[in-house]
Amino acid sequence: MKKLLEFKDVSYFYQTKESEVKALDNISFFIKEKDFSSLVGPSGCGKTTILSLTAGLLVPSNGEIKLDNQPIAQNDSRIGYMFQRDHLFEWRTIWQNIILGLEVQKKHKDTQKLELAENLLKKYDLYNFKNKKPRQLSGGMRQRVALIRTLVLEPALLLLDEPFSALDFQTRLKVCDDVYEIIKSEQKTALLVTHDISEAISMSDKIVILTKRPAIVKETLELNLSGNTPLQKREDKDFGKYFEKIWRNLC
Amino acid sequence: MLKKEKTINYSKARQNYLKRLKKDKILVLFWQIAIFVIFLGIWQLFADTGVVDPFFFSSPSRIVSTILDLAHQNNLWIHIWTSLYETLIGFILATLIGFLLAIILWWSEKLRKIFEPYLIILNSLPKIALGPMIIFWVGSGTSATIVMCILICVIITTISMLNAFISCDHDKILLMKSMHANKMQIFFKLILPNAIPEFVSVLKINVGMSWVGTIMGEYLSSKAGLGYLINYGSQILKLDIVMASITLLCILAAGMYFLVSPLEKRYKK
């Protein structure tokens, strides 16, 4: 599989009133097409900064970021971003939330895109809720809507910034499975940022372990666990081995 | 018919719960009316038996007869219309100007920083102090009253709406940016709809504040209006006119409040 996202010697400095803070120090890694990859590291090490740089919301101080061999641009439409919370707009219906990105990009009259949105709603059991307001949906359903809102824009790469952290443990396991299934069946490439080592192992084909700030890549793990879903992967005998390895790297 | 059927299908516990809710609602309404009637009754009784001097405290019957007298003299409608007109114009203009200023200050962070101390000073300034200046600037009468009304409401509208705009969740703005929304789209699709509940609250506050502005303006310089009537009544020692005007003011302010409150039910869910 070819490389989709590539970070080459990327550094990033934050400017504050008091000083200049080095957040990332010559980070290099790559993600293959259709892979599910995760970034793990201590709190505040710069994981979300990596996502913001990838989304073009920040510009690297040094180095280069390439998506499909092309430099990342500001407002790069090849990238979709999913946040910690679903951020559904309460005054909009589920359908209106899903086509928000299409409206912004003035594609809301494109019948192909609308068809895709409808099909995704049907496929993931949300079609009957299309005229409901977000408050009428459960936490898991809301996250699915948020993912579909990102998917209708047909991004080449999906960035997931701790999308399950606001959910309780049971819902989290279920939503992990749902999101994983959606991403795999839509054949999308995803980059997940998470604090939860088990979550990263159960969902990822590859894990990039970062050090504390200024972050450097400490180790990259290629995983090969049996099972079709994150829940099944947790049953694999090597799960514990990976957990211990990452845990030791983070300590 | 359908509603009745639904009620029949409810469980006993649900029926009891709904019955209790209805009973509580009726009880609250009963006491709201009862307190008002008891208050009027005691006031009338005290005035009739001389416990309070009706010259200073008036009485419900004297207020009603004063209102009827004023109505017969054909003066009442002029005063009511003048105050209502000034308040409505002041309310609408202040809300619009305040809202536009808030949009401008949200749009430019630099402008917001520059104007922040001015907003704080203008907000804490007692606007009545500007009264004599307003008369010099725009002349006495209706225009001075409307300006006073605007001055009282506009700063609080600007500050409240600006706070509502800038308190929007930063991650939601990032979400819009990640979809490549421009500033105009961020404002109209996120910031503005997100601030509607605050806008409704501002409207409710402005109902009260615009009446304060009108009465203050009419105290300062006017030839008609309920504020003028209150001032006139106190000068000629006819406190019944003062109390009658205050009663009318209560009714008009409550009327405006009830016109705005359905918006709250609609947007503050």
Short mmCIF file of C-alpha atoms in Angstrom, two decimals:
data_model
loop_
_atom_site.label_atom_id
_atom_site.label_comp_id
_atom_site.label_asym_id
_atom_site.label_seq_id
_atom_site.Cartn_x
_atom_site.Cartn_y
_atom_site.Cartn_z
CA MET A 1 0.00 0.00 0.00
CA LYS A 2 1.33 3.47 -0.86
CA LYS A 3 2.14 6.19 1.65
CA LEU A 4 -0.78 8.61 2.05
CA LEU A 5 0.42 10.98 4.78
CA GLU A 6 4.06 11.76 5.39
CA PHE A 7 5.66 13.97 8.06
CA LYS A 8 9.28 14.84 7.23
CA ASP A 9 11.38 16.47 9.99
CA VAL A 10 8.45 18.57 11.14
CA SER A 11 8.98 20.99 14.03
CA TYR A 12 6.47 23.38 15.49
CA PHE A 13 6.92 26.29 17.88
CA TYR A 14 4.08 27.94 19.83
CA GLN A 15 4.43 31.64 20.50
CA THR A 16 3.28 32.81 23.94
CA LYS A 17 3.71 36.20 25.65
CA GLU A 18 6.38 34.72 27.92
CA SER A 19 8.40 32.65 25.47
CA GLU A 20 8.60 30.44 22.43
CA VAL A 21 7.55 26.86 23.17
CA LYS A 22 8.86 23.98 21.10
CA ALA A 23 5.97 21.55 20.71
CA LEU A 24 7.32 19.18 18.06
CA ASP A 25 10.97 18.37 17.36
CA ASN A 26 11.81 16.93 13.94
CA ILE A 27 8.87 14.54 13.79
CA SER A 28 8.98 12.02 10.94
CA PHE A 29 6.48 9.24 10.27
CA PHE A 30 4.18 8.06 7.52
CA ILE A 31 0.75 6.49 7.20
CA LYS A 32 -0.22 4.04 4.50
CA GLU A 33 -3.43 4.33 2.48
CA LYS A 34 -6.49 2.60 4.03
CA ASP A 35 -4.58 2.00 7.28
CA PHE A 36 -5.95 2.89 10.68
CA SER A 37 -3.11 4.55 12.61
CA SER A 38 -2.90 6.04 16.08
CA LEU A 39 -0.77 8.59 17.86
CA VAL A 40 -0.15 7.96 21.55
CA GLY A 41 1.92 9.97 23.96
CA PRO A 42 1.86 11.75 27.32
CA SER A 43 -0.69 14.53 27.92
CA GLY A 44 0.28 17.80 26.26
CA CYS A 45 2.99 16.21 24.12
CA GLY A 46 1.62 17.71 20.91
CA LYS A 47 -0.67 15.02 19.50
CA THR A 48 -3.47 17.46 18.70
CA THR A 49 -0.87 19.86 17.24
CA ILE A 50 0.05 17.10 14.77
CA LEU A 51 -3.61 16.80 13.77
CA SER A 52 -3.98 20.59 13.43
CA LEU A 53 -0.86 20.69 11.24
CA THR A 54 -2.22 17.83 9.13
CA ALA A 55 -5.57 19.62 8.73
CA GLY A 56 -3.81 22.79 7.62
CA LEU A 57 -5.12 24.70 10.63
CA LEU A 58 -1.48 25.34 11.68
CA VAL A 59 1.62 25.77 9.54
CA PRO A 60 4.80 23.88 10.51
CA SER A 61 7.79 25.96 11.62
CA ASN A 62 10.16 23.54 9.86
CA GLY A 63 9.87 20.44 7.71
CA GLU A 64 7.15 19.35 5.35
CA ILE A 65 3.89 17.46 5.45
CA LYS A 66 2.71 15.67 2.35
CA LEU A 67 -0.61 14.08 1.57
CA ASP A 68 -0.54 11.79 -1.43
CA ASN A 69 2.84 13.31 -2.33
CA GLN A 70 1.37 16.83 -2.46
CA PRO A 71 2.12 19.44 0.22
CA ILE A 72 -0.75 20.08 2.63
CA ALA A 73 -2.48 23.36 1.89
CA GLN A 74 -4.57 25.58 4.12
CA ASN A 75 -8.24 24.57 3.75
CA ASP A 76 -7.19 21.24 2.24
CA SER A 77 -10.41 19.52 1.25
CA ARG A 78 -8.71 16.10 1.22
CA ILE A 79 -8.84 16.02 5.01
CA GLY A 80 -11.76 15.44 7.38
CA TYR A 81 -11.58 16.24 11.09
CA MET A 82 -13.57 14.62 13.90
CA PHE A 83 -13.30 16.22 17.33
CA GLN A 84 -13.43 15.03 20.96
CA ARG A 85 -17.09 15.94 21.22
CA ASP A 86 -19.57 15.49 18.39
CA HIS A 87 -20.26 19.25 18.16
CA LEU A 88 -23.61 18.72 16.49
CA PHE A 89 -25.48 22.00 16.19
CA GLU A 90 -28.53 21.68 18.41
CA TRP A 91 -30.67 24.03 16.32
CA ARG A 92 -30.22 21.89 13.21
CA THR A 93 -31.82 18.54 12.46
CA ILE A 94 -29.63 15.47 11.98
CA TRP A 95 -29.92 15.86 8.21
CA GLN A 96 -29.03 19.56 8.37
CA ASN A 97 -26.03 18.68 10.56
CA ILE A 98 -24.86 16.06 8.11
CA ILE A 99 -24.96 18.42 5.13
CA LEU A 100 -23.33 21.30 7.06
CA GLY A 101 -19.96 20.73 5.40
CA LEU A 102 -21.61 20.42 2.00
CA GLU A 103 -23.38 23.76 2.59
CA VAL A 104 -20.12 25.40 3.62
CA GLN A 105 -18.42 24.08 0.49
CA LYS A 106 -21.49 24.98 -1.61
CA LYS A 107 -22.00 21.36 -2.62
CA HIS A 108 -25.39 20.94 -0.95
CA LYS A 109 -27.18 20.84 -4.30
CA ASP A 110 -24.90 18.14 -5.68
CA THR A 111 -27.27 15.16 -6.00
CA GLN A 112 -24.41 12.65 -5.82
CA LYS A 113 -23.23 14.04 -2.50
CA LEU A 114 -26.78 14.14 -1.13
CA GLU A 115 -27.30 10.56 -2.23
CA LEU A 116 -24.10 9.56 -0.46
CA ALA A 117 -25.32 11.30 2.73
CA GLU A 118 -28.67 9.48 2.52
CA ASN A 119 -27.00 6.14 1.87
CA LEU A 120 -24.65 6.56 4.83
CA LEU A 121 -27.62 7.42 7.07
CA LYS A 122 -29.47 4.31 5.87
CA LYS A 123 -26.41 2.06 6.13
CA TYR A 124 -25.69 3.06 9.70
CA ASP A 125 -29.29 2.96 11.00
CA LEU A 126 -29.81 6.69 11.32
CA TYR A 127 -32.19 7.34 8.44
CA ASN A 128 -35.29 7.30 10.66
CA PHE A 129 -33.71 10.03 12.78
CA LYS A 130 -32.86 12.40 9.93
CA ASN A 131 -35.52 14.91 10.95
CA LYS A 132 -34.83 14.67 14.69
CA LYS A 133 -32.76 17.13 16.70
CA PRO A 134 -29.39 15.99 18.14
CA ARG A 135 -30.72 16.06 21.73
CA GLN A 136 -33.11 13.23 20.78
CA LEU A 137 -30.17 10.89 20.01
CA SER A 138 -27.95 8.82 22.30
CA GLY A 139 -24.24 9.62 22.73
CA GLY A 140 -23.23 6.79 20.41
CA MET A 141 -25.69 7.82 17.70
CA ARG A 142 -24.46 11.40 17.91
CA GLN A 143 -20.87 10.26 17.32
CA ARG A 144 -22.00 8.24 14.30
CA VAL A 145 -23.74 11.34 12.92
CA ALA A 146 -20.55 13.35 13.49
CA LEU A 147 -18.55 10.74 11.58
CA ILE A 148 -21.05 10.69 8.69
CA ARG A 149 -20.93 14.52 8.61
CA THR A 150 -17.18 14.17 8.01
CA LEU A 151 -17.49 11.27 5.56
CA VAL A 152 -19.95 13.00 3.20
CA LEU A 153 -17.14 15.39 2.32
CA GLU A 154 -15.29 12.31 1.02
CA PRO A 155 -11.92 13.07 2.61
CA ALA A 156 -8.85 11.05 1.67
CA LEU A 157 -7.70 11.12 5.30
CA LEU A 158 -9.80 11.18 8.48
CA LEU A 159 -8.36 12.80 11.60
CA LEU A 160 -9.92 11.59 14.84
CA ASP A 161 -9.06 13.69 17.90
CA GLU A 162 -10.03 11.52 20.89
CA PRO A 163 -13.54 11.10 19.50
CA PHE A 164 -14.60 8.67 22.25
CA SER A 165 -13.22 10.46 25.31
CA ALA A 166 -16.54 12.14 26.19
CA LEU A 167 -18.41 8.79 26.30
CA ASP A 168 -18.90 6.40 29.20
CA PHE A 169 -16.90 3.15 29.05
CA GLN A 170 -19.68 0.86 27.75
CA THR A 171 -20.81 3.31 25.05
CA ARG A 172 -17.17 3.91 24.19
CA LEU A 173 -16.54 0.23 23.38
CA LYS A 174 -19.69 0.10 21.24
CA VAL A 175 -18.94 3.37 19.41
CA CYS A 176 -15.31 2.25 18.84
CA ASP A 177 -16.66 -0.81 17.07
CA ASP A 178 -19.18 1.27 15.08
CA VAL A 179 -16.65 3.89 13.98
CA TYR A 180 -14.05 1.25 13.12
CA GLU A 181 -16.59 -0.66 11.04
CA ILE A 182 -17.70 2.50 9.19
CA ILE A 183 -14.10 3.59 8.46
CA LYS A 184 -13.03 0.13 7.29
CA SER A 185 -16.13 -0.48 5.16
CA GLU A 186 -15.80 2.96 3.54
CA GLN A 187 -12.09 2.12 2.96
CA LYS A 188 -10.87 5.33 4.56
CA THR A 189 -7.45 6.12 5.98
CA ALA A 190 -7.63 7.32 9.57
CA LEU A 191 -5.30 8.88 12.09
CA LEU A 192 -6.51 8.63 15.68
CA VAL A 193 -5.20 10.59 18.66
CA THR A 194 -5.95 8.89 21.97
CA HIS A 195 -4.83 8.62 25.58
CA ASP A 196 -6.28 5.16 25.83
CA ILE A 197 -3.61 2.56 24.99
CA SER A 198 -6.14 -0.30 24.74
CA GLU A 199 -8.26 1.73 22.34
CA ALA A 200 -5.23 2.49 20.15
CA ILE A 201 -4.14 -1.19 20.06
CA SER A 202 -7.63 -2.51 19.36
CA MET A 203 -8.26 -0.15 16.45
CA SER A 204 -4.89 0.39 14.80
CA ASP A 205 -2.76 -1.16 12.13
CA LYS A 206 0.06 1.12 13.22
CA ILE A 207 0.85 3.10 16.38
CA VAL A 208 3.23 6.05 16.56
CA ILE A 209 4.51 6.57 20.12
CA LEU A 210 5.57 10.10 21.01
CA THR A 211 7.71 11.38 23.89
CA LYS A 212 6.73 14.25 26.18
CA ARG A 213 7.07 17.82 24.85
CA PRO A 214 8.92 18.68 22.67
CA ALA A 215 7.63 15.51 21.06
CA ILE A 216 9.82 13.23 19.02
CA VAL A 217 8.81 9.84 17.62
CA LYS A 218 10.00 7.29 20.19
CA GLU A 219 8.86 4.16 18.41
CA THR A 220 6.54 3.03 15.64
CA LEU A 221 4.68 -0.26 16.03
CA GLU A 222 3.09 -2.23 13.19
CA LEU A 223 0.31 -4.34 14.70
CA ASN A 224 -1.13 -7.56 13.46
CA LEU A 225 -3.95 -8.71 15.71
CA SER A 226 -6.60 -11.23 14.75
CA GLY A 227 -10.27 -10.20 14.77
CA ASN A 228 -12.55 -8.07 12.65
CA THR A 229 -13.60 -5.59 15.29
CA PRO A 230 -11.78 -3.72 18.07
CA LEU A 231 -13.65 -5.83 20.65
CA GLN A 232 -12.47 -9.06 19.00
CA LYS A 233 -8.92 -7.73 18.73
CA ARG A 234 -8.86 -7.20 22.49
CA GLU A 235 -9.13 -11.01 22.82
CA ASP A 236 -5.90 -11.63 20.86
CA LYS A 237 -3.06 -13.17 22.88
CA ASP A 238 -0.61 -10.46 21.72
CA PHE A 239 -2.82 -7.63 22.96
CA GLY A 240 -1.20 -7.63 26.40
CA LYS A 241 2.29 -7.72 24.91
CA TYR A 242 1.62 -4.59 22.83
CA PHE A 243 0.01 -2.89 25.83
CA GLU A 244 3.07 -3.49 27.99
CA LYS A 245 5.43 -2.31 25.28
CA ILE A 246 3.56 0.98 24.80
CA TRP A 247 3.11 1.44 28.55
CA ARG A 248 6.87 1.06 29.11
CA ASN A 249 7.58 3.54 26.31
CA LEU A 250 5.26 6.10 27.88
CA CYS A 251 6.62 5.72 31.43
CA MET B 1 -60.44 12.78 20.61
CA LEU B 2 -56.98 11.35 20.04
CA LYS B 3 -55.69 13.16 23.10
CA LYS B 4 -58.49 11.67 25.21
CA GLU B 5 -57.68 8.17 23.95
CA LYS B 6 -54.03 8.66 24.80
CA THR B 7 -54.92 9.72 28.35
CA ILE B 8 -57.02 6.59 28.79
CA ASN B 9 -54.09 4.42 27.69
CA TYR B 10 -51.72 5.93 30.25
CA SER B 11 -50.75 3.84 33.27
CA LYS B 12 -52.22 4.74 36.66
CA ALA B 13 -48.89 6.17 37.84
CA ARG B 14 -48.59 8.31 34.68
CA GLN B 15 -52.18 9.57 35.08
CA ASN B 16 -51.47 10.50 38.71
CA TYR B 17 -48.27 12.27 37.69
CA LEU B 18 -50.08 14.29 34.97
CA LYS B 19 -52.91 15.08 37.38
CA ARG B 20 -50.40 16.33 39.97
CA LEU B 21 -48.67 18.50 37.34
CA LYS B 22 -52.00 20.04 36.30
CA LYS B 23 -52.99 20.59 39.93
CA ASP B 24 -49.68 22.33 40.68
CA LYS B 25 -50.12 24.59 37.64
CA ILE B 26 -53.66 25.58 38.73
CA LEU B 27 -52.47 26.14 42.31
CA VAL B 28 -49.64 28.46 41.18
CA LEU B 29 -52.03 30.43 38.95
CA PHE B 30 -54.61 30.62 41.76
CA TRP B 31 -52.07 32.06 44.21
CA GLN B 32 -50.71 34.50 41.63
CA ILE B 33 -54.21 35.93 41.16
CA ALA B 34 -55.15 35.61 44.86
CA ILE B 35 -52.10 37.58 46.06
CA PHE B 36 -52.96 40.38 43.60
CA VAL B 37 -56.64 40.46 44.66
CA ILE B 38 -55.77 40.29 48.38
CA PHE B 39 -53.24 43.11 47.94
CA LEU B 40 -55.82 45.31 46.18
CA GLY B 41 -58.47 44.42 48.77
CA ILE B 42 -56.24 45.28 51.76
CA TRP B 43 -55.10 48.50 50.07
CA GLN B 44 -58.71 49.55 49.43
CA LEU B 45 -59.74 48.58 52.97
CA PHE B 46 -56.87 50.52 54.57
CA ALA B 47 -57.67 53.56 52.40
CA ASP B 48 -61.42 53.41 53.24
CA THR B 49 -60.85 52.97 57.01
CA GLY B 50 -58.13 55.65 57.17
CA VAL B 51 -55.26 53.30 58.13
CA VAL B 52 -53.37 54.88 55.21
CA ASP B 53 -54.02 58.36 53.89
CA PRO B 54 -55.53 58.03 50.36
CA PHE B 55 -54.02 61.42 49.50
CA PHE B 56 -50.52 59.98 49.76
CA PHE B 57 -51.18 56.30 49.01
CA SER B 58 -54.24 56.54 46.72
CA SER B 59 -56.46 53.41 46.46
CA PRO B 60 -57.48 50.98 43.70
CA SER B 61 -60.89 52.66 43.26
CA ARG B 62 -59.29 56.13 43.05
CA ILE B 63 -56.78 54.85 40.49
CA VAL B 64 -59.59 53.40 38.33
CA SER B 65 -61.63 56.62 38.53
CA THR B 66 -58.54 58.73 37.72
CA ILE B 67 -57.86 56.58 34.64
CA LEU B 68 -61.51 56.93 33.57
CA ASP B 69 -61.38 60.71 34.13
CA LEU B 70 -58.23 61.02 32.04
CA ALA B 71 -59.83 58.87 29.35
CA HIS B 72 -62.93 61.11 29.32
CA GLN B 73 -60.74 64.20 28.97
CA ASN B 74 -59.22 62.50 25.89
CA ASN B 75 -55.73 63.03 27.37
CA LEU B 76 -54.96 59.48 28.33
CA TRP B 77 -54.53 58.07 24.84
CA ILE B 78 -52.09 60.81 23.85
CA HIS B 79 -49.95 60.07 26.90
CA ILE B 80 -50.11 56.30 26.42
CA TRP B 81 -49.40 56.53 22.70
CA THR B 82 -46.48 58.96 23.21
CA SER B 83 -44.78 56.71 25.75
CA LEU B 84 -45.49 53.55 23.79
CA TYR B 85 -44.20 55.07 20.56
CA GLU B 86 -41.02 56.40 22.19
CA THR B 87 -40.38 53.09 23.94
CA LEU B 88 -40.94 50.97 20.84
CA ILE B 89 -38.72 53.17 18.64
CA GLY B 90 -36.02 53.30 21.35
CA PHE B 91 -36.27 49.54 21.94
CA ILE B 92 -36.00 48.64 18.24
CA LEU B 93 -33.21 51.12 17.43
CA ALA B 94 -31.16 50.26 20.54
CA THR B 95 -31.46 46.53 19.87
CA LEU B 96 -30.46 46.97 16.22
CA ILE B 97 -27.56 49.34 16.91
CA GLY B 98 -26.30 47.22 19.85
CA PHE B 99 -26.54 44.07 17.76
CA LEU B 100 -24.63 45.62 14.83
CA LEU B 101 -21.93 46.98 17.15
CA ALA B 102 -21.54 43.52 18.69
CA ILE B 103 -21.12 41.99 15.21
CA ILE B 104 -18.45 44.56 14.29
CA LEU B 105 -16.56 44.01 17.55
CA TRP B 106 -16.76 40.21 17.16
CA TRP B 107 -15.48 40.49 13.60
CA SER B 108 -12.36 42.43 14.52
CA GLU B 109 -10.47 41.33 17.63
CA LYS B 110 -8.31 44.43 17.40
CA LEU B 111 -11.32 46.76 17.42
CA ARG B 112 -12.72 44.77 20.36
CA LYS B 113 -9.52 45.31 22.35
CA ILE B 114 -9.47 49.03 21.47
CA PHE B 115 -13.09 49.62 22.45
CA GLU B 116 -13.23 47.39 25.53
CA PRO B 117 -12.43 50.17 28.09
CA TYR B 118 -14.92 52.52 26.39
CA LEU B 119 -17.66 49.92 26.68
CA ILE B 120 -16.88 49.39 30.37
CA ILE B 121 -16.93 53.13 31.10
CA LEU B 122 -20.11 53.74 29.09
CA ASN B 123 -21.82 50.79 30.76
CA SER B 124 -21.05 52.04 34.27
CA LEU B 125 -21.98 55.67 33.50
CA PRO B 126 -25.42 56.68 34.85
CA LYS B 127 -27.05 57.73 31.58
CA ILE B 128 -29.34 60.25 33.31
CA ALA B 129 -26.21 62.38 33.76
CA LEU B 130 -26.22 62.90 29.98
CA GLY B 131 -29.80 64.25 30.11
CA PRO B 132 -29.01 68.00 29.82
CA MET B 133 -26.51 67.32 27.02
CA ILE B 134 -29.07 65.26 25.11
CA ILE B 135 -31.53 68.17 25.21
CA PHE B 136 -28.84 70.48 23.80
CA TRP B 137 -27.94 67.98 21.08
CA VAL B 138 -31.33 66.86 19.82
CA GLY B 139 -33.76 69.27 21.45
CA SER B 140 -36.43 68.50 24.05
CA GLY B 141 -39.44 66.22 23.67
CA THR B 142 -39.79 62.93 21.84
CA SER B 143 -36.35 62.91 20.20
CA ALA B 144 -34.57 63.46 23.55
CA THR B 145 -36.62 60.65 25.13
CA ILE B 146 -35.81 58.25 22.29
CA VAL B 147 -32.08 59.10 22.53
CA MET B 148 -32.16 58.50 26.29
CA CYS B 149 -33.93 55.19 25.68
CA ILE B 150 -31.30 54.14 23.12
CA LEU B 151 -28.40 55.17 25.38
CA ILE B 152 -29.74 53.07 28.23
CA CYS B 153 -30.26 49.92 26.14
CA VAL B 154 -27.53 50.03 23.52
CA ILE B 155 -24.44 49.37 25.64
CA ILE B 156 -25.96 46.46 27.55
CA THR B 157 -27.17 44.99 24.23
CA THR B 158 -23.68 45.34 22.71
CA ILE B 159 -21.94 43.80 25.73
CA SER B 160 -24.43 40.92 26.12
CA MET B 161 -24.45 40.02 22.42
CA LEU B 162 -20.67 40.34 22.12
CA ASN B 163 -20.23 37.99 25.12
CA ALA B 164 -22.65 35.54 23.48
CA PHE B 165 -20.69 35.71 20.21
CA ILE B 166 -17.24 35.25 21.74
CA SER B 167 -18.30 32.56 24.19
CA CYS B 168 -19.11 30.17 21.33
CA ASP B 169 -17.23 26.88 21.77
CA HIS B 170 -13.81 27.26 20.15
CA ASP B 171 -13.85 23.64 18.95
CA LYS B 172 -17.08 24.32 17.03
CA ILE B 173 -15.31 27.20 15.26
CA LEU B 174 -12.40 24.84 14.53
CA LEU B 175 -14.89 22.32 13.17
CA MET B 176 -16.25 24.96 10.79
CA LYS B 177 -12.69 25.93 9.81
CA SER B 178 -11.84 22.28 9.19
CA MET B 179 -14.76 22.29 6.73
CA HIS B 180 -13.12 25.36 5.16
CA ALA B 181 -15.81 27.83 6.23
CA ASN B 182 -14.99 31.52 5.81
CA LYS B 183 -15.69 34.09 8.55
CA MET B 184 -19.06 35.03 7.09
CA GLN B 185 -20.16 31.37 7.04
CA ILE B 186 -18.86 30.84 10.58
CA PHE B 187 -20.94 33.82 11.71
CA PHE B 188 -24.18 32.97 9.97
CA LYS B 189 -24.11 29.19 10.39
CA LEU B 190 -22.65 28.99 13.90
CA ILE B 191 -22.12 32.18 15.91
CA LEU B 192 -25.50 33.80 15.17
CA PRO B 193 -27.81 30.78 15.69
CA ASN B 194 -25.77 29.82 18.76
CA ALA B 195 -26.43 33.30 20.24
CA ILE B 196 -30.21 33.35 19.67
CA PRO B 197 -31.11 32.32 23.27
CA GLU B 198 -28.94 35.21 24.53
CA PHE B 199 -30.61 37.53 22.01
CA VAL B 200 -34.02 36.61 23.43
CA SER B 201 -32.72 37.36 26.95
CA VAL B 202 -31.44 40.72 25.72
CA LEU B 203 -34.87 41.50 24.23
CA LYS B 204 -36.48 40.75 27.60
CA ILE B 205 -33.99 42.96 29.45
CA ASN B 206 -34.46 45.72 26.87
CA VAL B 207 -38.23 45.72 27.38
CA GLY B 208 -37.66 46.87 30.97
CA MET B 209 -34.67 49.09 30.19
CA SER B 210 -36.41 50.91 27.33
CA TRP B 211 -39.30 51.83 29.65
CA VAL B 212 -36.74 53.15 32.15
CA GLY B 213 -35.22 55.25 29.34
CA THR B 214 -38.61 56.58 28.25
CA ILE B 215 -39.70 57.59 31.73
CA MET B 216 -36.31 59.18 32.46
CA GLY B 217 -36.46 61.07 29.15
CA GLU B 218 -40.00 62.25 29.82
CA TYR B 219 -39.04 63.40 33.34
CA LEU B 220 -36.31 65.54 31.81
CA SER B 221 -38.22 67.27 29.05
CA SER B 222 -41.56 66.40 27.56
CA LYS B 223 -45.07 67.67 27.08
CA ALA B 224 -46.75 64.29 26.89
CA GLY B 225 -46.27 60.69 27.99
CA LEU B 226 -46.73 58.68 31.16
CA GLY B 227 -43.41 59.97 32.57
CA TYR B 228 -44.65 63.50 31.99
CA LEU B 229 -47.94 62.60 33.71
CA ILE B 230 -46.10 61.19 36.75
CA ASN B 231 -43.99 64.35 36.96
CA TYR B 232 -47.03 66.60 36.47
CA GLY B 233 -49.10 64.69 39.08
CA SER B 234 -46.37 65.01 41.72
CA GLN B 235 -45.90 68.73 41.04
CA ILE B 236 -49.59 69.57 41.50
CA LEU B 237 -49.82 67.09 44.42
CA LYS B 238 -52.33 64.82 42.66
CA LEU B 239 -50.80 61.52 43.64
CA ASP B 240 -53.77 59.62 42.15
CA ILE B 241 -52.47 60.69 38.71
CA VAL B 242 -49.01 59.39 39.66
CA MET B 243 -50.39 56.03 40.82
CA ALA B 244 -52.70 55.75 37.78
CA SER B 245 -49.74 56.40 35.45
CA ILE B 246 -47.61 53.81 37.26
CA THR B 247 -50.45 51.29 36.93
CA LEU B 248 -50.70 51.96 33.19
CA LEU B 249 -46.93 51.63 32.89
CA CYS B 250 -47.07 48.22 34.59
CA ILE B 251 -49.76 47.07 32.14
CA LEU B 252 -47.86 48.32 29.05
CA ALA B 253 -44.49 46.91 30.17
CA ALA B 254 -46.11 43.56 30.98
CA GLY B 255 -47.82 43.60 27.55
CA MET B 256 -44.48 44.12 25.79
CA TYR B 257 -42.85 41.43 27.94
CA PHE B 258 -45.56 38.92 27.02
CA LEU B 259 -45.08 39.76 23.34
CA VAL B 260 -41.40 38.84 23.65
CA SER B 261 -41.74 35.80 25.92
CA PRO B 262 -43.11 33.38 23.24
CA LEU B 263 -39.73 33.80 21.53
CA GLU B 264 -38.09 32.48 24.69
CA LYS B 265 -40.24 29.36 24.63
CA ARG B 266 -39.36 28.84 20.98
CA TYR B 267 -35.61 29.40 21.14
CA LYS B 268 -34.60 28.53 24.72
CA LYS B 269 -35.57 24.86 24.58
#
